[in-house]
Backbone as JSON Lines, residues from 0, in Angstrom:
{"i":0,"aa":"X","n":[29.13,54.97,110.22],"ca":[29.21,53.89,109.27],"c":[28.76,54.37,107.89]}
{"i":1,"aa":"X","n":[27.66,55.15,107.87],"ca":[27.18,55.66,106.6],"c":[28.24,56.55,105.95]}
{"i":2,"aa":"X","n":[28.88,57.33,106.75],"ca":[29.89,58.23,106.25],"c":[31.07,57.44,105.64]}
{"i":3,"aa":"X","n":[31.48,56.37,106.25],"ca":[32.58,55.56,105.77],"c":[32.21,54.9,104.45]}
{"i":4,"aa":"X","n":[30.98,54.34,104.35],"ca":[30.59,53.68,103.1],"c":[30.45,54.7,101.98]}
{"i":5,"aa":"X","n":[29.99,55.9,102.28],"ca":[29.93,56.95,101.26],"c":[31.33,57.34,100.8]}
{"i":6,"aa":"X","n":[32.25,57.43,101.74],"ca":[33.62,57.76,101.41],"c":[34.26,56.67,100.54]}
{"i":7,"aa":"X","n":[34.02,55.42,100.87],"ca":[34.56,54.3,100.09],"c":[33.97,54.33,98.68]}
{"i":8,"aa":"X","n":[32.65,54.54,98.55],"ca":[32.02,54.65,97.24],"c":[32.62,55.79,96.42]}
{"i":9,"aa":"X","n":[32.81,56.92,97.06],"ca":[33.38,58.07,96.37],"c":[34.79,57.76,95.86]}
{"i":10,"aa":"X","n":[35.62,57.12,96.68],"ca":[36.98,56.78,96.29],"c":[36.97,55.79,95.13]}
{"i":11,"aa":"X","n":[36.1,54.78,95.17],"ca":[36.01,53.79,94.09],"c":[35.58,54.47,92.79]}
{"i":12,"aa":"X","n":[34.57,55.33,92.88],"ca":[34.1,56.04,91.68],"c":[35.2,56.96,91.14]}
{"i":13,"aa":"X","n":[35.93,57.62,92.0],"ca":[37.01,58.51,91.57],"c":[38.12,57.72,90.89]}
{"i":14,"aa":"X","n":[38.5,56.58,91.46],"ca":[39.53,55.75,90.83],"c":[39.07,55.24,89.47]}
{"i":15,"aa":"X","n":[37.81,54.83,89.38],"ca":[37.27,54.36,88.1],"c":[37.31,55.5,87.07]}
{"i":16,"aa":"X","n":[36.92,56.69,87.45],"ca":[36.92,57.83,86.53],"c":[38.33,58.18,86.08]}
{"i":17,"aa":"X","n":[39.27,58.14,87.01],"ca":[40.65,58.45,86.66],"c":[41.2,57.42,85.67]}
{"i":18,"aa":"X","n":[40.94,56.14,85.94],"ca":[41.44,55.1,85.03],"c":[40.76,55.2,83.67]}
{"i":19,"aa":"X","n":[39.5,55.55,83.63],"ca":[38.79,55.7,82.36],"c":[39.37,56.85,81.54]}
{"i":20,"aa":"X","n":[39.63,57.97,82.18],"ca":[40.19,59.13,81.49],"c":[41.6,58.82,81.0]}
{"i":21,"aa":"X","n":[42.42,58.16,81.81],"ca":[43.79,57.87,81.39],"c":[43.81,56.88,80.24]}
{"i":22,"aa":"X","n":[42.85,55.95,80.19],"ca":[42.78,55.02,79.05],"c":[42.47,55.77,77.77]}
{"i":23,"aa":"X","n":[41.56,56.74,77.85],"ca":[41.23,57.51,76.66],"c":[42.42,58.34,76.2]}
{"i":24,"aa":"X","n":[43.18,58.89,77.14],"ca":[44.35,59.67,76.77],"c":[45.4,58.79,76.09]}
{"i":25,"aa":"X","n":[45.56,57.54,76.55],"ca":[46.5,56.63,75.9],"c":[46.11,56.37,74.46]}
{"i":26,"aa":"X","n":[44.8,56.24,74.2],"ca":[44.33,55.99,72.84],"c":[44.54,57.19,71.94]}
{"i":27,"aa":"X","n":[44.52,58.4,72.52],"ca":[44.73,59.6,71.73],"c":[46.21,59.79,71.39]}
{"i":28,"aa":"X","n":[47.1,59.29,72.23],"ca":[48.53,59.44,72.01],"c":[49.19,58.06,71.92]}
{"i":29,"aa":"X","n":[48.98,57.35,70.8],"ca":[49.6,56.02,70.72],"c":[51.12,56.13,70.65]}
{"i":30,"aa":"X","n":[51.77,55.14,71.24],"ca":[53.23,55.12,71.24],"c":[53.69,54.66,69.86]}
{"i":31,"aa":"X","n":[54.54,55.45,69.23],"ca":[55.05,55.08,67.91],"c":[56.39,54.38,68.09]}
{"i":32,"aa":"X","n":[56.58,53.32,67.34],"ca":[57.81,52.54,67.4],"c":[58.87,53.25,66.56]}
{"i":33,"aa":"X","n":[60.01,53.51,67.13],"ca":[61.1,54.16,66.43],"c":[62.07,53.08,65.97]}
{"i":34,"aa":"X","n":[62.34,53.05,64.66],"ca":[63.28,52.08,64.12],"c":[64.67,52.7,64.06]}
{"i":35,"aa":"X","n":[65.66,51.91,64.41],"ca":[67.05,52.34,64.35],"c":[67.69,51.6,63.18]}
{"i":36,"aa":"X","n":[68.26,52.35,62.24],"ca":[68.84,51.77,61.03],"c":[70.35,51.68,61.13]}
{"i":37,"aa":"X","n":[70.99,50.71,60.48],"ca":[70.39,49.65,59.67],"c":[69.74,48.6,60.56]}
{"i":38,"aa":"X","n":[68.7,48.01,60.02],"ca":[67.9,47.03,60.74],"c":[67.92,45.73,59.95]}
{"i":39,"aa":"X","n":[68.27,44.63,60.6],"ca":[68.3,43.32,59.93],"c":[66.86,42.84,59.73]}
{"i":40,"aa":"X","n":[66.51,42.47,58.5],"ca":[65.17,41.98,58.17],"c":[65.23,40.46,58.05]}
{"i":41,"aa":"X","n":[64.34,39.78,58.72],"ca":[64.29,38.33,58.67],"c":[63.73,37.86,57.34]}
{"i":42,"aa":"X","n":[64.37,36.87,56.77],"ca":[63.9,36.3,55.51],"c":[63.94,34.78,55.62]}
{"i":43,"aa":"X","n":[63.23,34.13,54.7],"ca":[63.25,32.67,54.64],"c":[63.51,32.25,53.2]}
{"i":44,"aa":"X","n":[63.94,31.03,53.03],"ca":[64.14,30.48,51.69],"c":[62.83,29.85,51.23]}
{"i":45,"aa":"X","n":[62.72,29.6,49.94],"ca":[61.54,28.88,49.45],"c":[61.52,27.49,50.06]}
{"i":46,"aa":"X","n":[60.38,27.05,50.53],"ca":[60.3,25.82,51.3],"c":[60.22,24.56,50.44]}
{"i":47,"aa":"X","n":[59.96,24.68,49.15],"ca":[59.79,23.51,48.29],"c":[60.79,23.5,47.15]}
{"i":48,"aa":"X","n":[60.97,22.35,46.57],"ca":[61.84,22.22,45.4],"c":[61.28,23.08,44.27]}
{"i":49,"aa":"X","n":[62.17,23.77,43.57],"ca":[61.73,24.66,42.51],"c":[62.71,24.62,41.34]}
{"i":50,"aa":"X","n":[62.23,25.08,40.2],"ca":[63.03,25.15,38.99],"c":[63.05,26.6,38.52]}
{"i":51,"aa":"X","n":[64.21,27.06,38.08],"ca":[64.34,28.43,37.59],"c":[64.33,28.45,36.08]}
{"i":52,"aa":"X","n":[63.78,29.5,35.51],"ca":[63.84,29.72,34.08],"c":[65.09,30.57,33.81]}
{"i":53,"aa":"X","n":[66.22,29.9,33.57],"ca":[67.49,30.6,33.41],"c":[67.49,31.52,32.21]}
{"i":54,"aa":"X","n":[66.79,31.17,31.14],"ca":[66.74,32.04,29.96],"c":[66.07,33.38,30.31]}
{"i":55,"aa":"X","n":[65.01,33.34,31.11],"ca":[64.35,34.58,31.53],"c":[65.27,35.4,32.43]}
{"i":56,"aa":"X","n":[66.04,34.73,33.28],"ca":[66.96,35.46,34.17],"c":[68.1,36.11,33.39]}
{"i":57,"aa":"X","n":[68.51,35.49,32.3],"ca":[69.62,36.01,31.5],"c":[69.19,37.12,30.54]}
{"i":58,"aa":"X","n":[67.91,37.44,30.51],"ca":[67.4,38.4,29.52],"c":[68.12,39.74,29.58]}
{"i":59,"aa":"X","n":[68.66,40.09,30.72],"ca":[69.37,41.38,30.85],"c":[70.87,41.23,30.74]}
{"i":60,"aa":"X","n":[71.32,40.09,30.23],"ca":[72.75,39.88,30.03],"c":[73.3,38.83,30.96]}
{"i":61,"aa":"X","n":[73.94,37.83,30.4],"ca":[74.54,36.78,31.2],"c":[75.73,37.33,31.96]}
{"i":62,"aa":"X","n":[75.92,36.84,33.17],"ca":[77.03,37.21,34.05],"c":[77.0,38.68,34.45]}
{"i":63,"aa":"X","n":[75.81,39.21,34.59],"ca":[75.61,40.54,35.15],"c":[74.65,40.38,36.32]}
{"i":64,"aa":"X","n":[75.0,40.95,37.45],"ca":[74.11,40.84,38.62],"c":[72.79,41.55,38.34]}
{"i":65,"aa":"X","n":[71.71,40.92,38.75],"ca":[70.38,41.49,38.53],"c":[69.48,41.09,39.69]}
{"i":66,"aa":"X","n":[68.71,42.03,40.19],"ca":[67.79,41.78,41.28],"c":[66.37,41.92,40.78]}
{"i":67,"aa":"X","n":[65.55,40.94,41.1],"ca":[64.13,40.96,40.75],"c":[63.33,41.03,42.04]}
{"i":68,"aa":"X","n":[62.45,42.03,42.14],"ca":[61.54,42.14,43.27],"c":[60.2,41.62,42.79]}
{"i":69,"aa":"X","n":[59.79,40.48,43.32],"ca":[58.58,39.81,42.86],"c":[57.46,40.09,43.85]}
{"i":70,"aa":"X","n":[56.39,40.73,43.35],"ca":[55.31,41.17,44.24],"c":[53.98,40.47,43.97]}
{"i":71,"aa":"X","n":[53.94,39.58,42.95],"ca":[52.68,38.89,42.67],"c":[52.96,37.54,42.02]}
{"i":72,"aa":"X","n":[51.94,36.71,41.95],"ca":[52.09,35.35,41.45],"c":[52.48,35.32,39.97]}
{"i":73,"aa":"X","n":[51.98,36.25,39.18],"ca":[52.29,36.28,37.75],"c":[53.79,36.5,37.53]}
{"i":74,"aa":"X","n":[54.38,37.45,38.24],"ca":[55.81,37.69,38.11],"c":[56.61,36.5,38.63]}
{"i":75,"aa":"X","n":[56.13,35.89,39.69],"ca":[56.79,34.72,40.25],"c":[56.85,33.59,39.22]}
{"i":76,"aa":"X","n":[55.7,33.33,38.57],"ca":[55.62,32.24,37.58],"c":[56.49,32.49,36.36]}
{"i":77,"aa":"X","n":[56.86,33.75,36.14],"ca":[57.71,34.1,35.01],"c":[59.13,33.54,35.17]}
{"i":78,"aa":"X","n":[59.6,33.44,36.42],"ca":[60.98,33.03,36.68],"c":[61.12,31.71,37.45]}
{"i":79,"aa":"X","n":[60.12,31.37,38.26],"ca":[60.25,30.23,39.17],"c":[59.03,29.32,39.03]}
{"i":80,"aa":"X","n":[59.29,28.01,39.02],"ca":[58.22,27.02,39.03],"c":[58.5,26.01,40.14]}
{"i":81,"aa":"X","n":[57.48,25.67,40.9],"ca":[57.64,24.64,41.93],"c":[57.61,23.28,41.26]}
{"i":82,"aa":"X","n":[58.43,22.37,41.75],"ca":[58.49,21.02,41.21],"c":[57.37,20.14,41.76]}
{"i":83,"aa":"X","n":[56.52,20.7,42.57],"ca":[55.39,19.97,43.14],"c":[54.16,20.87,43.11]}
{"i":84,"aa":"X","n":[53.02,20.28,43.18],"ca":[51.79,21.09,43.14],"c":[51.19,21.31,44.52]}
{"i":85,"aa":"X","n":[51.95,21.03,45.57],"ca":[51.44,21.21,46.93],"c":[51.11,22.68,47.18]}
{"i":86,"aa":"X","n":[49.94,22.91,47.74],"ca":[49.53,24.3,48.0],"c":[50.36,24.93,49.12]}
{"i":87,"aa":"X","n":[50.96,24.12,49.98],"ca":[51.76,24.69,51.07],"c":[53.03,25.35,50.54]}
{"i":88,"aa":"X","n":[53.36,25.11,49.29],"ca":[54.57,25.7,48.7],"c":[54.32,27.11,48.19]}
{"i":89,"aa":"X","n":[53.12,27.53,48.08],"ca":[52.81,28.83,47.5],"c":[53.21,29.97,48.43]}
{"i":90,"aa":"X","n":[53.53,31.1,47.82],"ca":[53.89,32.3,48.57],"c":[52.65,33.17,48.69]}
{"i":91,"aa":"X","n":[52.36,33.65,49.89],"ca":[51.23,34.55,50.11],"c":[51.69,35.98,49.8]}
{"i":92,"aa":"X","n":[51.38,36.45,48.59],"ca":[51.86,37.77,48.16],"c":[51.09,38.92,48.81]}
{"i":93,"aa":"X","n":[50.03,38.63,49.55],"ca":[49.36,39.7,50.29],"c":[50.18,40.07,51.53]}
{"i":94,"aa":"X","n":[51.06,39.17,51.97],"ca":[51.87,39.41,53.16],"c":[53.38,39.39,52.89]}
{"i":95,"aa":"X","n":[53.78,38.91,51.7],"ca":[55.2,38.72,51.42],"c":[55.58,39.19,50.02]}
{"i":96,"aa":"X","n":[56.87,39.42,49.84],"ca":[57.49,39.61,48.54],"c":[58.59,38.57,48.41]}
{"i":97,"aa":"X","n":[59.03,38.35,47.19],"ca":[60.15,37.45,46.95],"c":[61.25,38.27,46.28]}
{"i":98,"aa":"X","n":[62.47,38.12,46.78],"ca":[63.62,38.72,46.14],"c":[64.38,37.61,45.44]}
{"i":99,"aa":"X","n":[64.7,37.83,44.17],"ca":[65.42,36.87,43.35],"c":[66.64,37.58,42.79]}
{"i":100,"aa":"X","n":[67.82,37.08,43.15],"ca":[69.07,37.67,42.66],"c":[69.72,36.71,41.68]}
{"i":101,"aa":"X","n":[69.91,37.17,40.45],"ca":[70.68,36.43,39.46],"c":[72.07,37.04,39.51]}
{"i":102,"aa":"X","n":[73.06,36.23,39.87],"ca":[74.41,36.75,40.04],"c":[75.42,35.84,39.34]}
{"i":103,"aa":"X","n":[76.62,36.34,39.2],"ca":[77.69,35.5,38.65],"c":[78.76,35.32,39.71]}
{"i":104,"aa":"X","n":[79.52,34.25,39.57],"ca":[80.63,33.97,40.48],"c":[81.89,33.82,39.66]}
{"i":105,"aa":"X","n":[83.01,34.06,40.29],"ca":[84.29,33.91,39.6],"c":[84.84,32.5,39.76]}
{"i":106,"aa":"X","n":[84.05,31.63,40.39],"ca":[84.47,30.25,40.55],"c":[83.22,29.38,40.68]}
{"i":107,"aa":"X","n":[83.26,28.19,40.14],"ca":[82.09,27.3,40.17],"c":[81.96,26.53,41.47]}
{"i":108,"aa":"X","n":[82.99,26.52,42.31],"ca":[82.97,25.74,43.54],"c":[82.65,26.58,44.77]}
{"i":109,"aa":"X","n":[81.48,27.17,44.82],"ca":[81.06,27.96,45.97],"c":[80.79,27.01,47.12]}
{"i":110,"aa":"X","n":[81.46,27.23,48.25],"ca":[81.26,26.33,49.39],"c":[80.24,26.89,50.38]}
{"i":111,"aa":"X","n":[80.14,28.21,50.49],"ca":[79.19,28.81,51.41],"c":[78.6,30.08,50.8]}
{"i":112,"aa":"X","n":[77.32,30.28,51.1],"ca":[76.64,31.51,50.67],"c":[76.03,32.14,51.92]}
{"i":113,"aa":"X","n":[76.38,33.39,52.16],"ca":[75.8,34.14,53.28],"c":[74.98,35.27,52.69]}
{"i":114,"aa":"X","n":[73.76,35.43,53.17],"ca":[72.98,36.57,52.68],"c":[72.24,37.21,53.84]}
{"i":115,"aa":"X","n":[72.16,38.54,53.77],"ca":[71.5,39.33,54.8],"c":[70.75,40.46,54.13]}
{"i":116,"aa":"X","n":[69.51,40.65,54.54],"ca":[68.73,41.79,54.05],"c":[68.73,42.86,55.13]}
{"i":117,"aa":"X","n":[69.13,44.08,54.73],"ca":[69.18,45.21,55.65],"c":[68.15,46.26,55.26]}
{"i":118,"aa":"X","n":[67.48,46.81,56.23],"ca":[66.62,47.97,56.02],"c":[67.46,49.18,56.4]}
{"i":119,"aa":"X","n":[67.74,50.03,55.41],"ca":[68.63,51.17,55.61],"c":[67.89,52.45,56.01]}
{"i":120,"aa":"X","n":[66.64,52.55,55.59],"ca":[65.79,53.69,55.95],"c":[64.34,53.22,55.77]}
{"i":121,"aa":"X","n":[63.41,54.12,55.91],"ca":[62.0,53.73,55.83],"c":[61.64,53.04,54.52]}
{"i":122,"aa":"X","n":[62.29,53.41,53.41],"ca":[61.96,52.84,52.1],"c":[63.17,52.31,51.34]}
{"i":123,"aa":"X","n":[64.27,52.07,52.02],"ca":[65.47,51.63,51.31],"c":[66.06,50.38,51.99]}
{"i":124,"aa":"X","n":[66.38,49.4,51.16],"ca":[66.91,48.11,51.62],"c":[68.17,47.76,50.84]}
{"i":125,"aa":"X","n":[69.01,46.9,51.43],"ca":[70.17,46.37,50.73],"c":[70.28,44.88,51.05]}
{"i":126,"aa":"X","n":[70.42,44.07,49.98],"ca":[70.59,42.64,50.14],"c":[72.05,42.32,49.89]}
{"i":127,"aa":"X","n":[72.74,41.9,50.93],"ca":[74.14,41.5,50.83],"c":[74.22,40.0,50.61]}
{"i":128,"aa":"X","n":[74.92,39.59,49.56],"ca":[75.15,38.17,49.29],"c":[76.65,37.97,49.19]}
{"i":129,"aa":"X","n":[77.17,37.02,49.95],"ca":[78.61,36.75,49.93],"c":[78.85,35.29,49.59]}
{"i":130,"aa":"X","n":[79.72,35.06,48.6],"ca":[80.13,33.72,48.19],"c":[81.53,33.45,48.72]}
{"i":131,"aa":"X","n":[81.68,32.3,49.4],"ca":[83.0,31.89,49.9],"c":[83.41,30.6,49.22]}
{"i":132,"aa":"X","n":[84.72,30.42,49.07],"ca":[85.27,29.27,48.35],"c":[86.2,28.47,49.26]}
{"i":133,"aa":"X","n":[86.28,27.15,49.01],"ca":[87.19,26.32,49.81],"c":[88.62,26.39,49.26]}
{"i":134,"aa":"X","n":[89.58,26.84,50.05],"ca":[90.99,26.82,49.64],"c":[91.26,27.59,48.36]}
{"i":135,"aa":"X","n":[92.27,27.12,47.61],"ca":[92.66,27.74,46.35],"c":[91.89,27.04,45.23]}
{"i":136,"aa":"X","n":[91.28,27.85,44.38],"ca":[90.47,27.28,43.29],"c":[90.8,27.97,41.98]}
{"i":137,"aa":"X","n":[90.6,27.27,40.9],"ca":[90.84,27.85,39.58],"c":[89.65,28.7,39.17]}
{"i":138,"aa":"X","n":[89.88,29.87,38.58],"ca":[88.77,30.71,38.18],"c":[87.98,30.12,37.02]}
{"i":139,"aa":"X","n":[86.69,30.16,37.14],"ca":[85.78,29.75,36.07],"c":[84.44,30.43,36.36]}
{"i":140,"aa":"X","n":[84.01,31.31,35.5],"ca":[82.8,32.09,35.74],"c":[81.57,31.2,35.7]}
{"i":141,"aa":"X","n":[80.68,31.41,36.66],"ca":[79.44,30.65,36.73],"c":[78.3,31.58,37.1]}
{"i":142,"aa":"X","n":[77.1,31.05,37.1],"ca":[75.93,31.85,37.45],"c":[75.18,31.18,38.59]}
{"i":143,"aa":"X","n":[74.6,31.98,39.45],"ca":[73.83,31.5,40.59],"c":[72.56,32.32,40.72]}
{"i":144,"aa":"X","n":[71.6,31.74,41.4],"ca":[70.39,32.47,41.74],"c":[70.12,32.27,43.22]}
{"i":145,"aa":"X","n":[69.79,33.34,43.89],"ca":[69.45,33.31,45.31],"c":[68.03,33.83,45.44]}
{"i":146,"aa":"X","n":[67.24,33.14,46.25],"ca":[65.83,33.49,46.4],"c":[65.5,33.55,47.89]}
{"i":147,"aa":"X","n":[64.86,34.65,48.31],"ca":[64.37,34.74,49.68],"c":[62.96,35.3,49.69]}
{"i":148,"aa":"X","n":[62.2,34.89,50.7],"ca":[60.85,35.42,50.93],"c":[60.96,36.39,52.09]}
{"i":149,"aa":"X","n":[60.44,37.6,51.89],"ca":[60.54,38.66,52.9],"c":[59.16,39.21,53.22]}
{"i":150,"aa":"X","n":[59.02,39.88,54.37],"ca":[57.76,40.56,54.65],"c":[57.48,41.61,53.57]}
{"i":151,"aa":"X","n":[56.23,41.86,53.3],"ca":[55.8,42.8,52.26],"c":[56.47,44.16,52.41]}
{"i":152,"aa":"X","n":[57.0,44.68,51.31],"ca":[57.54,46.03,51.28],"c":[56.69,46.86,50.33]}
{"i":153,"aa":"X","n":[56.76,48.16,50.45],"ca":[55.92,49.03,49.62],"c":[56.4,49.04,48.17]}
{"i":154,"aa":"X","n":[55.51,49.4,47.28],"ca":[55.84,49.49,45.85],"c":[56.89,50.55,45.57]}
{"i":155,"aa":"X","n":[57.03,51.52,46.46],"ca":[57.98,52.6,46.25],"c":[59.35,52.31,46.89]}
{"i":156,"aa":"X","n":[59.47,51.18,47.57],"ca":[60.74,50.83,48.22],"c":[61.82,50.56,47.18]}
{"i":157,"aa":"X","n":[63.04,50.89,47.56],"ca":[64.2,50.62,46.69],"c":[65.07,49.58,47.38]}
{"i":158,"aa":"X","n":[65.5,48.6,46.6],"ca":[66.34,47.53,47.12],"c":[67.6,47.49,46.28]}
{"i":159,"aa":"X","n":[68.76,47.53,46.93],"ca":[70.02,47.41,46.21],"c":[70.61,46.03,46.5]}
{"i":160,"aa":"X","n":[71.45,45.59,45.6],"ca":[72.09,44.28,45.7],"c":[73.6,44.5,45.78]}
{"i":161,"aa":"X","n":[74.22,43.88,46.78],"ca":[75.68,43.93,46.9],"c":[76.19,42.5,46.96]}
{"i":162,"aa":"X","n":[77.01,42.12,45.99],"ca":[77.56,40.77,45.91],"c":[79.04,40.81,46.23]}
{"i":163,"aa":"X","n":[79.45,39.99,47.2],"ca":[80.86,39.85,47.55],"c":[81.26,38.45,47.12]}
{"i":164,"aa":"X","n":[82.13,38.4,46.14],"ca":[82.5,37.14,45.48],"c":[83.93,36.77,45.87]}
{"i":165,"aa":"X","n":[84.06,35.89,46.87],"ca":[85.4,35.52,47.33],"c":[86.19,36.7,47.84]}
{"i":166,"aa":"X","n":[85.54,37.65,48.5],"ca":[86.2,38.82,49.05],"c":[86.19,40.03,48.13]}
{"i":167,"aa":"X","n":[85.79,39.88,46.87],"ca":[85.74,40.99,45.91],"c":[84.3,41.43,45.7]}
{"i":168,"aa":"X","n":[84.08,42.72,45.84],"ca":[82.73,43.26,45.6],"c":[82.55,43.42,44.1]}
{"i":169,"aa":"X","n":[81.44,42.91,43.59],"ca":[81.16,43.1,42.16],"c":[81.01,44.58,41.89]}
{"i":170,"aa":"X","n":[81.49,45.0,40.74],"ca":[81.49,46.42,40.42],"c":[80.09,46.94,40.18]}
{"i":171,"aa":"X","n":[79.93,48.19,40.5],"ca":[78.69,48.95,40.36],"c":[77.41,48.18,40.63]}
{"i":172,"aa":"X","n":[77.19,47.82,41.91],"ca":[75.88,47.25,42.22],"c":[74.82,48.32,42.0]}
{"i":173,"aa":"X","n":[73.78,48.01,41.26],"ca":[72.76,49.01,40.95],"c":[71.52,48.81,41.81]}
{"i":174,"aa":"X","n":[70.68,49.82,41.8],"ca":[69.43,49.78,42.56],"c":[68.31,49.4,41.64]}
{"i":175,"aa":"X","n":[67.36,48.63,42.16],"ca":[66.26,48.13,41.34],"c":[64.93,48.5,41.94]}
């Protein structure tokens, strides 16, 4: 009986030691997550009513696509104002960035807007915005602004803007 209880104790202690050592080895070799590109990045729209400062958006030329990467409240206040003072409308810039695209359209009757943010590499993103129109429409140039809240990106990240306007890609989308 003594021999059996000693054997059981030895086995329990050995199993405990093995599990302890394997736990330490796991901590030394953490599993790294491998990202496969392109990767769709989840974004949300601003949750509250807001007003845009169109004059500030046009500062780089009216009817030219422009992307603004907003990383702090001061830059946000330069272009966007909430129509309410509710604190739940604020953006937490410690965890998020805001992308603001000032774009032009070849028609004022946009029926649908599709936008997708893609992560192309560790530090490169592309925001695709597509405007669709109902049926046949007369051309008339207009301006639009699209705003999304995204998870925080690094200061060195590059984001490009691609606008598809009724099936036509705007010429020379630039990187910002």
